[in-house]
Amino acid sequence: MQLQIGDAAPEFSRPDHTGTLVSTADFAGKHFVIYFYPKAFPPGCTTQSCDFRDNYAAFQQGGFEILGVSPDPVDRLEAFREEHGLPFPLLSDTDHSMAEAFGAWGMKTNYGKEYEGLIRSTFTIDPDGRIAHTWYNVRAQGHVGRVESEVVG
């Protein structure tokens, strides 16, 4: 089920790229962006993550932290983060429970095949822990610019 603006953001506690648990409580009272991407290293996921990296200063100036989430294991996330110089945490959601809670896991179609997987999605969460923006089933190219213009201005 997709989240709506004003909904309470789902609670989470997932290991980051270093294996350190990161949870909702770490962001209490803060604005933050969570983006879900299918897998570290493919071109679309790399584009999306590097676009967040390239716009990270603007998001921070606007008062936003950024979290990337994928089903990859911790070691793959660390390699991805290091290779691309990503300055924000990447969370490992190997059982896809966090993606499911955010409505970012479900049926997809790719080259005529239907399968269950991660739906590229982005959310902003306000300091009260409520969903402020949602973008479901987005294309990587140009998406971060749209998010930045809507939330940071």
Coordinates of C-alpha atoms in Angstrom, one line a residue:
M1 CA 0.0 0.0 0.0
Q2 CA 1.4 3.4 -0.9
L3 CA 1.9 6.0 1.7
Q4 CA 0.1 9.3 1.5
I5 CA 1.2 12.8 2.5
G6 CA 0.6 13.3 6.2
D7 CA 0.9 9.6 7.1
A8 CA 3.2 8.6 9.9
A9 CA 6.5 7.4 8.4
P10 CA 7.1 3.8 9.1
E11 CA 9.6 3.0 11.9
F12 CA 12.8 1.4 10.7
S13 CA 16.1 0.1 12.0
R14 CA 18.5 -1.2 9.3
P15 CA 22.3 -1.7 9.1
D16 CA 24.1 1.0 7.1
H17 CA 27.1 0.4 4.8
T18 CA 29.4 0.0 7.8
G19 CA 27.0 -2.4 9.6
T20 CA 25.9 0.2 12.1
L21 CA 22.2 0.2 12.9
V22 CA 20.4 3.4 11.7
S23 CA 16.9 3.9 12.9
T24 CA 14.0 6.4 12.8
A25 CA 15.0 7.7 16.2
D26 CA 18.3 9.0 14.7
F27 CA 16.3 11.5 12.6
A28 CA 13.8 12.6 15.2
G29 CA 13.1 16.4 14.8
K30 CA 14.9 16.5 11.4
H31 CA 13.8 16.7 7.7
F32 CA 15.2 13.8 5.7
V33 CA 14.9 12.2 2.3
I34 CA 14.7 8.4 1.9
Y35 CA 15.3 7.0 -1.6
F36 CA 14.8 3.4 -2.5
Y37 CA 16.8 2.0 -5.5
P38 CA 16.8 -1.6 -6.8
K39 CA 20.5 -2.5 -6.7
A40 CA 24.0 -1.0 -6.2
F41 CA 26.0 -0.5 -9.4
P42 CA 23.6 -0.8 -12.4
P43 CA 23.5 2.4 -14.5
G44 CA 20.1 3.7 -13.3
C45 CA 20.9 3.2 -9.6
T46 CA 24.3 4.7 -10.0
T47 CA 22.8 7.8 -11.8
Q48 CA 20.3 8.3 -9.1
S49 CA 22.8 7.9 -6.2
C50 CA 25.4 10.1 -7.9
D51 CA 22.7 12.8 -8.6
F52 CA 21.9 12.8 -4.8
R53 CA 25.6 13.1 -4.2
D54 CA 26.0 16.0 -6.6
N55 CA 23.1 17.8 -5.0
Y56 CA 23.9 16.8 -1.4
A57 CA 25.1 20.3 -0.4
A58 CA 21.8 21.9 -1.6
F59 CA 19.8 19.4 0.4
Q60 CA 21.9 20.0 3.5
Q61 CA 21.5 23.8 3.1
G62 CA 17.8 23.2 2.9
G63 CA 18.0 21.2 6.2
F64 CA 17.6 17.7 4.8
E65 CA 19.6 14.6 5.5
I66 CA 19.6 11.8 2.8
L67 CA 19.4 8.0 3.2
G68 CA 19.6 5.5 0.3
V69 CA 18.0 2.1 0.7
S70 CA 18.4 -1.1 -1.3
P71 CA 18.2 -4.8 -0.9
D72 CA 22.0 -5.2 -1.2
P73 CA 24.1 -6.6 1.6
V74 CA 26.3 -4.3 3.7
D75 CA 29.6 -5.1 2.0
R76 CA 28.2 -4.3 -1.5
L77 CA 26.8 -1.0 -0.2
E78 CA 30.2 -0.1 1.2
A79 CA 31.9 -0.8 -2.1
F80 CA 29.2 1.2 -4.0
R81 CA 29.5 4.1 -1.6
E82 CA 33.3 4.2 -1.7
E83 CA 33.5 3.8 -5.5
H84 CA 31.1 6.7 -6.1
G85 CA 32.1 9.0 -3.2
L86 CA 28.6 9.0 -1.7
P87 CA 28.6 11.2 1.4
F88 CA 25.3 9.9 3.0
P89 CA 24.4 6.5 4.6
L90 CA 23.2 3.6 2.5
L91 CA 20.9 1.2 4.3
S92 CA 20.7 -2.6 3.7
D93 CA 17.2 -3.9 3.4
T94 CA 18.0 -7.5 2.4
D95 CA 14.6 -8.8 3.6
H96 CA 12.8 -5.8 1.9
S97 CA 10.7 -5.2 5.0
M98 CA 11.6 -1.5 5.0
A99 CA 10.7 -1.2 1.3
E100 CA 7.4 -3.0 2.0
A101 CA 6.5 -0.7 4.9
F102 CA 7.0 2.3 2.6
G103 CA 5.1 0.7 -0.3
A104 CA 8.2 0.5 -2.4
W105 CA 8.1 -3.3 -2.9
G106 CA 5.7 -4.9 -5.3
M107 CA 4.9 -6.2 -8.7
K108 CA 7.0 -4.8 -11.6
T109 CA 7.2 -5.4 -15.3
N110 CA 10.5 -5.3 -17.2
Y111 CA 10.8 -6.4 -20.8
G112 CA 7.4 -8.0 -20.7
K113 CA 8.2 -10.1 -17.6
E114 CA 6.2 -9.5 -14.4
Y115 CA 8.0 -10.1 -11.1
E116 CA 8.2 -8.9 -7.5
G117 CA 10.8 -6.3 -6.7
L118 CA 11.8 -2.9 -5.4
I119 CA 9.9 0.0 -6.9
R120 CA 12.2 3.0 -7.3
S121 CA 10.6 5.5 -4.9
T122 CA 11.6 8.6 -2.9
F123 CA 10.1 10.2 0.3
T124 CA 10.6 13.2 2.4
I125 CA 9.9 13.0 6.1
D126 CA 9.2 16.1 8.2
P127 CA 10.6 16.7 11.7
D128 CA 7.3 15.3 13.2
G129 CA 8.0 11.9 11.5
R130 CA 5.2 12.4 8.9
I131 CA 5.4 11.9 5.1
A132 CA 5.8 15.2 3.4
H133 CA 6.3 14.1 -0.2
T134 CA 6.1 10.9 -2.1
W135 CA 7.4 9.8 -5.5
Y136 CA 6.6 6.3 -6.6
N137 CA 7.9 4.3 -9.6
V138 CA 10.2 7.1 -10.8
R139 CA 12.9 7.1 -13.5
A140 CA 16.4 7.7 -12.2
Q141 CA 17.2 10.3 -14.9
G142 CA 16.2 13.8 -13.8
H143 CA 14.4 12.6 -10.6
V144 CA 16.8 14.1 -8.0
G145 CA 16.5 17.6 -9.7
R146 CA 12.7 17.4 -9.4
V147 CA 12.9 16.3 -5.7
E148 CA 15.4 19.1 -5.0
S149 CA 13.2 21.8 -6.7
E150 CA 10.1 20.7 -4.8
V151 CA 11.6 20.4 -1.3
V152 CA 14.5 22.7 -1.2
G153 CA 13.4 25.2 -3.9

